[in-house]
Amino acid sequence: MLGYLKLVLAETENLPSEEPPSILTTSVNTYTDKFNGYDTALKASAVNPATVSVTATDAGRDDAWRGANAYVKAMCNHPTADVASAAAEVKSLFDKYGDPTSLAQTEESGVLHNLLQDLEAFDSSKRTLLALDVWITDLKTKEEAFLAAAAARTEADAARQVGIVKETRTAAEAAYRSLVDTVNALAMINGDTDYATFIDHVNAMIERQKAISKARSTRAKKEDEEKPSL
């Protein structure tokens, strides 16, 4: 929506100037002000303080996985056969899922969830033999910290969407409709010669927006129809 409103703002340059300024100038100035307010709010909303915590906890769980994996790998060469054998079994669990640290955050959580389940279900006597529980606990704690931070980020995102961004968008849309109504009224009163370029360009943009919305709707419907039924 911001992109469309910005294009309309550019088109106001095609409206006639007024001496002295009257209703059209007031309408354009109001629209400009409300658009700038929406643009500023949207840019501010992109900065989410919770993202810092998500980044830090994501790095923390990466380090925890790498440390546990390296420890188990080293224990595979333990001089005591029983320890080395138990370590090889655990290493096979790590290898089963691969290195998740380069995956997208949600995918990594899925891998770690499965890995932790397997590690916690592993024979308790062998876990004790390897002193593995401290590593499992560390990885689980770091993953839970990430999930909590990610949830906080989601809540913050939602709060912004229903807060100032929504308010400024509503104000910008209302100012846009008022501007269009003003131009149409003036064109009826004064003739459309001075307003034709603005009207034609905005109408073309409206049709383009309708076509984009229709294409998206059609694509979404097609994807929904192609989903396998359960």
PDB file of C-alpha atoms in Angstrom:
ATOM      1  CA  MET A   1       0.000   0.000   0.000  1.00  0.00           C
ATOM      2  CA  LEU A   2       2.843   2.401   0.798  1.00  0.00           C
ATOM      3  CA  GLY A   3       4.215   2.051  -2.727  1.00  0.00           C
ATOM      4  CA  TYR A   4       0.875   2.959  -4.283  1.00  0.00           C
ATOM      5  CA  LEU A   5       0.373   5.963  -2.009  1.00  0.00           C
ATOM      6  CA  LYS A   6       3.891   7.153  -2.832  1.00  0.00           C
ATOM      7  CA  LEU A   7       3.130   7.006  -6.556  1.00  0.00           C
ATOM      8  CA  VAL A   8      -0.040   9.041  -6.006  1.00  0.00           C
ATOM      9  CA  LEU A   9       1.998  11.598  -4.061  1.00  0.00           C
ATOM     10  CA  ALA A  10       4.335  11.965  -7.047  1.00  0.00           C
ATOM     11  CA  GLU A  11       1.335  12.496  -9.318  1.00  0.00           C
ATOM     12  CA  THR A  12       0.224  15.532  -7.312  1.00  0.00           C
ATOM     13  CA  GLU A  13       2.979  17.390  -9.188  1.00  0.00           C
ATOM     14  CA  ASN A  14       0.651  17.219 -12.200  1.00  0.00           C
ATOM     15  CA  LEU A  15      -2.105  19.153 -10.424  1.00  0.00           C
ATOM     16  CA  PRO A  16      -2.484  22.866 -11.167  1.00  0.00           C
ATOM     17  CA  SER A  17      -1.009  25.405  -8.755  1.00  0.00           C
ATOM     18  CA  GLU A  18      -3.416  27.787  -7.090  1.00  0.00           C
ATOM     19  CA  GLU A  19      -3.117  31.498  -6.466  1.00  0.00           C
ATOM     20  CA  PRO A  20      -4.144  32.061  -3.766  1.00  0.00           C
ATOM     21  CA  PRO A  21      -3.975  28.527  -2.307  1.00  0.00           C
ATOM     22  CA  SER A  22      -7.402  27.035  -1.728  1.00  0.00           C
ATOM     23  CA  ILE A  23      -9.090  23.676  -1.200  1.00  0.00           C
ATOM     24  CA  LEU A  24      -6.866  21.717  -3.601  1.00  0.00           C
ATOM     25  CA  THR A  25      -3.630  22.942  -2.024  1.00  0.00           C
ATOM     26  CA  THR A  26      -5.001  22.137   1.420  1.00  0.00           C
ATOM     27  CA  SER A  27      -5.972  18.643   0.285  1.00  0.00           C
ATOM     28  CA  VAL A  28      -2.550  17.994  -1.270  1.00  0.00           C
ATOM     29  CA  ASN A  29      -0.731  19.288   1.820  1.00  0.00           C
ATOM     30  CA  THR A  30      -2.873  17.146   4.111  1.00  0.00           C
ATOM     31  CA  TYR A  31      -2.223  14.074   1.977  1.00  0.00           C
ATOM     32  CA  THR A  32       1.525  14.782   1.927  1.00  0.00           C
ATOM     33  CA  ASP A  33       1.579  15.163   5.701  1.00  0.00           C
ATOM     34  CA  LYS A  34      -0.391  11.965   6.359  1.00  0.00           C
ATOM     35  CA  PHE A  35       1.672   9.991   3.854  1.00  0.00           C
ATOM     36  CA  ASN A  36       4.910  11.124   5.492  1.00  0.00           C
ATOM     37  CA  GLY A  37       3.516  10.156   8.887  1.00  0.00           C
ATOM     38  CA  TYR A  38       2.692   6.658   7.635  1.00  0.00           C
ATOM     39  CA  ASP A  39       6.076   6.293   5.937  1.00  0.00           C
ATOM     40  CA  THR A  40       7.926   7.361   9.087  1.00  0.00           C
ATOM     41  CA  ALA A  41       5.913   5.012  11.307  1.00  0.00           C
ATOM     42  CA  LEU A  42       6.480   2.091   8.955  1.00  0.00           C
ATOM     43  CA  LYS A  43      10.232   2.655   8.909  1.00  0.00           C
ATOM     44  CA  ALA A  44      10.331   2.937  12.701  1.00  0.00           C
ATOM     45  CA  SER A  45       8.318  -0.257  13.058  1.00  0.00           C
ATOM     46  CA  ALA A  46      10.950  -2.199  11.140  1.00  0.00           C
ATOM     47  CA  VAL A  47      13.341  -1.739  14.057  1.00  0.00           C
ATOM     48  CA  ASN A  48      12.314  -4.342  16.607  1.00  0.00           C
ATOM     49  CA  PRO A  49      14.346  -4.303  19.854  1.00  0.00           C
ATOM     50  CA  ALA A  50      13.487  -7.988  20.360  1.00  0.00           C
ATOM     51  CA  THR A  51      15.478  -8.834  17.234  1.00  0.00           C
ATOM     52  CA  VAL A  52      18.725  -8.201  19.137  1.00  0.00           C
ATOM     53  CA  SER A  53      17.759 -10.852  21.694  1.00  0.00           C
ATOM     54  CA  VAL A  54      16.748 -13.291  18.950  1.00  0.00           C
ATOM     55  CA  THR A  55      20.099 -12.852  17.216  1.00  0.00           C
ATOM     56  CA  ALA A  56      22.022 -13.363  20.452  1.00  0.00           C
ATOM     57  CA  THR A  57      20.105 -16.462  21.532  1.00  0.00           C
ATOM     58  CA  ASP A  58      20.330 -17.911  18.026  1.00  0.00           C
ATOM     59  CA  ALA A  59      24.114 -17.562  18.193  1.00  0.00           C
ATOM     60  CA  GLY A  60      24.053 -19.103  21.665  1.00  0.00           C
ATOM     61  CA  ARG A  61      22.283 -22.265  20.548  1.00  0.00           C
ATOM     62  CA  ASP A  62      24.610 -22.520  17.536  1.00  0.00           C
ATOM     63  CA  ASP A  63      27.597 -22.480  19.874  1.00  0.00           C
ATOM     64  CA  ALA A  64      25.919 -25.024  22.147  1.00  0.00           C
ATOM     65  CA  TRP A  65      25.345 -27.414  19.239  1.00  0.00           C
ATOM     66  CA  ARG A  66      28.894 -27.000  17.951  1.00  0.00           C
ATOM     67  CA  GLY A  67      30.348 -27.566  21.407  1.00  0.00           C
ATOM     68  CA  ALA A  68      28.295 -30.700  22.055  1.00  0.00           C
ATOM     69  CA  ASN A  69      29.028 -32.096  18.605  1.00  0.00           C
ATOM     70  CA  ALA A  70      32.764 -31.450  18.975  1.00  0.00           C
ATOM     71  CA  TYR A  71      32.784 -33.031  22.441  1.00  0.00           C
ATOM     72  CA  VAL A  72      31.037 -36.190  21.261  1.00  0.00           C
ATOM     73  CA  LYS A  73      33.323 -36.406  18.232  1.00  0.00           C
ATOM     74  CA  ALA A  74      36.385 -36.174  20.469  1.00  0.00           C
ATOM     75  CA  MET A  75      34.997 -38.813  22.831  1.00  0.00           C
ATOM     76  CA  CYS A  76      34.768 -41.240  19.915  1.00  0.00           C
ATOM     77  CA  ASN A  77      38.567 -41.509  20.245  1.00  0.00           C
ATOM     78  CA  HIS A  78      38.464 -42.141  23.986  1.00  0.00           C
ATOM     79  CA  PRO A  79      40.973 -44.825  25.056  1.00  0.00           C
ATOM     80  CA  THR A  80      38.275 -46.692  26.972  1.00  0.00           C
ATOM     81  CA  ALA A  81      36.379 -48.875  24.536  1.00  0.00           C
ATOM     82  CA  ASP A  82      32.993 -48.589  26.241  1.00  0.00           C
ATOM     83  CA  VAL A  83      33.176 -44.817  26.294  1.00  0.00           C
ATOM     84  CA  ALA A  84      34.279 -44.638  22.670  1.00  0.00           C
ATOM     85  CA  SER A  85      31.462 -46.987  21.643  1.00  0.00           C
ATOM     86  CA  ALA A  86      28.814 -44.946  23.480  1.00  0.00           C
ATOM     87  CA  ALA A  87      30.202 -41.763  21.961  1.00  0.00           C
ATOM     88  CA  ALA A  88      29.946 -43.259  18.465  1.00  0.00           C
ATOM     89  CA  GLU A  89      26.266 -44.000  19.074  1.00  0.00           C
ATOM     90  CA  VAL A  90      25.613 -40.420  20.153  1.00  0.00           C
ATOM     91  CA  LYS A  91      27.634 -39.046  17.233  1.00  0.00           C
ATOM     92  CA  SER A  92      25.395 -40.996  14.879  1.00  0.00           C
ATOM     93  CA  LEU A  93      22.436 -39.011  16.291  1.00  0.00           C
ATOM     94  CA  PHE A  94      24.188 -35.728  15.551  1.00  0.00           C
ATOM     95  CA  ASP A  95      25.100 -36.930  12.058  1.00  0.00           C
ATOM     96  CA  LYS A  96      21.529 -38.104  11.462  1.00  0.00           C
ATOM     97  CA  TYR A  97      20.276 -34.513  11.474  1.00  0.00           C
ATOM     98  CA  GLY A  98      23.386 -32.775  10.178  1.00  0.00           C
ATOM     99  CA  ASP A  99      24.637 -29.315  11.092  1.00  0.00           C
ATOM    100  CA  PRO A 100      21.552 -27.116  11.711  1.00  0.00           C
ATOM    101  CA  THR A 101      23.440 -23.886  12.419  1.00  0.00           C
ATOM    102  CA  SER A 102      23.285 -22.689   8.809  1.00  0.00           C
ATOM    103  CA  LEU A 103      19.560 -23.326   8.455  1.00  0.00           C
ATOM    104  CA  ALA A 104      16.781 -20.775   8.729  1.00  0.00           C
ATOM    105  CA  GLN A 105      15.847 -20.139  12.353  1.00  0.00           C
ATOM    106  CA  THR A 106      12.562 -22.050  12.234  1.00  0.00           C
ATOM    107  CA  GLU A 107      14.177 -25.011  10.480  1.00  0.00           C
ATOM    108  CA  GLU A 108      16.976 -25.094  13.021  1.00  0.00           C
ATOM    109  CA  SER A 109      14.440 -25.235  15.839  1.00  0.00           C
ATOM    110  CA  GLY A 110      12.808 -28.242  14.179  1.00  0.00           C
ATOM    111  CA  VAL A 111      16.123 -30.071  13.900  1.00  0.00           C
ATOM    112  CA  LEU A 112      17.150 -29.280  17.472  1.00  0.00           C
ATOM    113  CA  HIS A 113      13.753 -30.395  18.773  1.00  0.00           C
ATOM    114  CA  ASN A 114      14.203 -33.807  17.163  1.00  0.00           C
ATOM    115  CA  LEU A 115      17.852 -34.112  18.158  1.00  0.00           C
ATOM    116  CA  LEU A 116      17.119 -33.250  21.784  1.00  0.00           C
ATOM    117  CA  GLN A 117      14.339 -35.822  21.882  1.00  0.00           C
ATOM    118  CA  ASP A 118      16.746 -38.498  20.652  1.00  0.00           C
ATOM    119  CA  LEU A 119      19.477 -37.436  23.074  1.00  0.00           C
ATOM    120  CA  GLU A 120      17.118 -37.447  26.062  1.00  0.00           C
ATOM    121  CA  ALA A 121      15.855 -40.898  25.072  1.00  0.00           C
ATOM    122  CA  PHE A 122      19.399 -42.252  24.774  1.00  0.00           C
ATOM    123  CA  ASP A 123      20.420 -44.884  27.326  1.00  0.00           C
ATOM    124  CA  SER A 124      20.864 -43.086  30.659  1.00  0.00           C
ATOM    125  CA  SER A 125      23.816 -45.233  31.795  1.00  0.00           C
ATOM    126  CA  LYS A 126      25.694 -44.395  28.583  1.00  0.00           C
ATOM    127  CA  ARG A 127      24.851 -40.717  29.014  1.00  0.00           C
ATOM    128  CA  THR A 128      26.362 -40.909  32.497  1.00  0.00           C
ATOM    129  CA  LEU A 129      29.417 -42.727  31.164  1.00  0.00           C
ATOM    130  CA  LEU A 130      29.963 -39.895  28.691  1.00  0.00           C
ATOM    131  CA  ALA A 131      29.041 -37.113  31.153  1.00  0.00           C
ATOM    132  CA  LEU A 132      26.681 -36.073  28.369  1.00  0.00           C
ATOM    133  CA  ASP A 133      23.790 -34.625  30.355  1.00  0.00           C
ATOM    134  CA  VAL A 134      25.505 -31.299  30.967  1.00  0.00           C
ATOM    135  CA  TRP A 135      25.819 -30.835  27.198  1.00  0.00           C
ATOM    136  CA  ILE A 136      22.213 -31.844  26.577  1.00  0.00           C
ATOM    137  CA  THR A 137      20.995 -29.461  29.268  1.00  0.00           C
ATOM    138  CA  ASP A 138      23.073 -26.623  27.829  1.00  0.00           C
ATOM    139  CA  LEU A 139      21.727 -27.167  24.319  1.00  0.00           C
ATOM    140  CA  LYS A 140      18.149 -27.456  25.558  1.00  0.00           C
ATOM    141  CA  THR A 141      18.457 -24.311  27.668  1.00  0.00           C
ATOM    142  CA  LYS A 142      19.909 -22.325  24.770  1.00  0.00           C
ATOM    143  CA  GLU A 143      17.141 -23.532  22.426  1.00  0.00           C
ATOM    144  CA  GLU A 144      14.437 -22.608  24.929  1.00  0.00           C
ATOM    145  CA  ALA A 145      16.000 -19.159  25.328  1.00  0.00           C
ATOM    146  CA  PHE A 146      15.853 -18.700  21.550  1.00  0.00           C
ATOM    147  CA  LEU A 147      12.216 -19.801  21.382  1.00  0.00           C
ATOM    148  CA  ALA A 148      11.291 -17.339  24.139  1.00  0.00           C
ATOM    149  CA  ALA A 149      13.078 -14.498  22.340  1.00  0.00           C
ATOM    150  CA  ALA A 150      11.437 -15.408  19.023  1.00  0.00           C
ATOM    151  CA  ALA A 151       8.008 -15.403  20.695  1.00  0.00           C
ATOM    152  CA  ALA A 152       8.711 -11.962  22.168  1.00  0.00           C
ATOM    153  CA  ARG A 153       9.710 -10.687  18.740  1.00  0.00           C
ATOM    154  CA  THR A 154       6.479 -12.001  17.222  1.00  0.00           C
ATOM    155  CA  GLU A 155       4.418 -10.317  19.927  1.00  0.00           C
ATOM    156  CA  ALA A 156       6.261  -7.035  19.363  1.00  0.00           C
ATOM    157  CA  ASP A 157       5.645  -7.267  15.624  1.00  0.00           C
ATOM    158  CA  ALA A 158       1.937  -7.850  16.197  1.00  0.00           C
ATOM    159  CA  ALA A 159       1.717  -4.929  18.632  1.00  0.00           C
ATOM    160  CA  ARG A 160       3.259  -2.572  16.086  1.00  0.00           C
ATOM    161  CA  GLN A 161       0.901  -3.700  13.360  1.00  0.00           C
ATOM    162  CA  VAL A 162      -2.164  -2.870  15.429  1.00  0.00           C
ATOM    163  CA  GLY A 163      -0.646   0.274  16.878  1.00  0.00           C
ATOM    164  CA  ILE A 164       0.837   3.387  15.348  1.00  0.00           C
ATOM    165  CA  VAL A 165       1.400   1.844  11.895  1.00  0.00           C
ATOM    166  CA  LYS A 166      -2.285   0.997  11.534  1.00  0.00           C
ATOM    167  CA  GLU A 167      -3.321   4.436  12.734  1.00  0.00           C
ATOM    168  CA  THR A 168      -1.043   6.314  10.350  1.00  0.00           C
ATOM    169  CA  ARG A 169      -1.981   4.073   7.437  1.00  0.00           C
ATOM    170  CA  THR A 170      -5.662   4.687   8.078  1.00  0.00           C
ATOM    171  CA  ALA A 171      -5.015   8.444   8.190  1.00  0.00           C
ATOM    172  CA  ALA A 172      -3.016   8.328   4.937  1.00  0.00           C
ATOM    173  CA  GLU A 173      -5.728   6.323   3.171  1.00  0.00           C
ATOM    174  CA  ALA A 174      -8.404   8.768   4.352  1.00  0.00           C
ATOM    175  CA  ALA A 175      -6.320  11.709   3.093  1.00  0.00           C
ATOM    176  CA  TYR A 176      -5.879   9.913  -0.243  1.00  0.00           C
ATOM    177  CA  ARG A 177      -9.631   9.414  -0.645  1.00  0.00           C
ATOM    178  CA  SER A 178     -10.239  13.053   0.292  1.00  0.00           C
ATOM    179  CA  LEU A 179      -7.697  14.210  -2.301  1.00  0.00           C
ATOM    180  CA  VAL A 180      -9.279  12.097  -5.046  1.00  0.00           C
ATOM    181  CA  ASP A 181     -12.752  13.351  -4.142  1.00  0.00           C
ATOM    182  CA  THR A 182     -11.502  16.949  -4.179  1.00  0.00           C
ATOM    183  CA  VAL A 183      -9.880  16.572  -7.606  1.00  0.00           C
ATOM    184  CA  ASN A 184     -12.973  14.915  -9.054  1.00  0.00           C
ATOM    185  CA  ALA A 185     -15.216  17.672  -7.672  1.00  0.00           C
ATOM    186  CA  LEU A 186     -12.986  20.433  -9.043  1.00  0.00           C
ATOM    187  CA  ALA A 187     -12.845  18.705 -12.439  1.00  0.00           C
ATOM    188  CA  MET A 188     -16.646  18.672 -12.578  1.00  0.00           C
ATOM    189  CA  ILE A 189     -16.826  22.355 -11.659  1.00  0.00           C
ATOM    190  CA  ASN A 190     -13.921  23.718 -13.706  1.00  0.00           C
ATOM    191  CA  GLY A 191     -13.647  21.133 -16.470  1.00  0.00           C
ATOM    192  CA  ASP A 192     -11.071  18.354 -16.451  1.00  0.00           C
ATOM    193  CA  THR A 193      -8.371  19.960 -18.609  1.00  0.00           C
ATOM    194  CA  ASP A 194      -6.120  20.941 -15.716  1.00  0.00           C
ATOM    195  CA  TYR A 195      -6.737  17.683 -13.875  1.00  0.00           C
ATOM    196  CA  ALA A 196      -6.714  15.158 -16.725  1.00  0.00           C
ATOM    197  CA  THR A 197      -3.103  14.008 -16.319  1.00  0.00           C
ATOM    198  CA  PHE A 198      -3.489  13.340 -12.607  1.00  0.00           C
ATOM    199  CA  ILE A 199      -6.842  11.590 -13.070  1.00  0.00           C
ATOM    200  CA  ASP A 200      -5.645   9.431 -15.972  1.00  0.00           C
ATOM    201  CA  HIS A 201      -2.454   8.388 -14.213  1.00  0.00           C
ATOM    202  CA  VAL A 202      -4.184   7.554 -10.940  1.00  0.00           C
ATOM    203  CA  ASN A 203      -6.888   5.591 -12.770  1.00  0.00           C
ATOM    204  CA  ALA A 204      -4.182   3.598 -14.548  1.00  0.00           C
ATOM    205  CA  MET A 205      -2.507   2.844 -11.201  1.00  0.00           C
ATOM    206  CA  ILE A 206      -5.832   1.749  -9.723  1.00  0.00           C
ATOM    207  CA  GLU A 207      -6.363  -0.690 -12.584  1.00  0.00           C
ATOM    208  CA  ARG A 208      -2.843  -2.006 -12.154  1.00  0.00           C
ATOM    209  CA  GLN A 209      -3.439  -2.552  -8.427  1.00  0.00           C
ATOM    210  CA  LYS A 210      -6.677  -4.401  -9.199  1.00  0.00           C
ATOM    211  CA  ALA A 211      -4.861  -6.651 -11.669  1.00  0.00           C
ATOM    212  CA  ILE A 212      -2.133  -7.427  -9.116  1.00  0.00           C
ATOM    213  CA  SER A 213      -4.693  -8.216  -6.415  1.00  0.00           C
ATOM    214  CA  LYS A 214      -6.637 -10.455  -8.792  1.00  0.00           C
ATOM    215  CA  ALA A 215      -3.483 -12.327  -9.823  1.00  0.00           C
ATOM    216  CA  ARG A 216      -2.529 -12.888  -6.194  1.00  0.00           C
ATOM    217  CA  SER A 217      -6.013 -14.107  -5.370  1.00  0.00           C
ATOM    218  CA  THR A 218      -6.023 -16.490  -8.330  1.00  0.00           C
ATOM    219  CA  ARG A 219      -2.586 -17.847  -7.449  1.00  0.00           C
ATOM    220  CA  ALA A 220      -3.557 -18.360  -3.797  1.00  0.00           C
ATOM    221  CA  LYS A 221      -6.747 -20.156  -4.850  1.00  0.00           C
ATOM    222  CA  LYS A 222      -4.828 -22.393  -7.252  1.00  0.00           C
ATOM    223  CA  GLU A 223      -2.248 -23.270  -4.587  1.00  0.00           C
ATOM    224  CA  ASP A 224      -5.027 -24.074  -2.140  1.00  0.00           C
ATOM    225  CA  GLU A 225      -6.743 -26.339  -4.672  1.00  0.00           C
ATOM    226  CA  GLU A 226      -3.465 -28.151  -5.363  1.00  0.00           C
ATOM    227  CA  LYS A 227      -2.923 -29.010  -1.691  1.00  0.00           C
ATOM    228  CA  PRO A 228      -3.442 -32.727  -1.053  1.00  0.00           C
ATOM    229  CA  SER A 229      -6.604 -33.516   0.869  1.00  0.00           C
ATOM    230  CA  LEU A 230      -6.292 -35.299   4.191  1.00  0.00           C
TER     231      LEU A 230
END
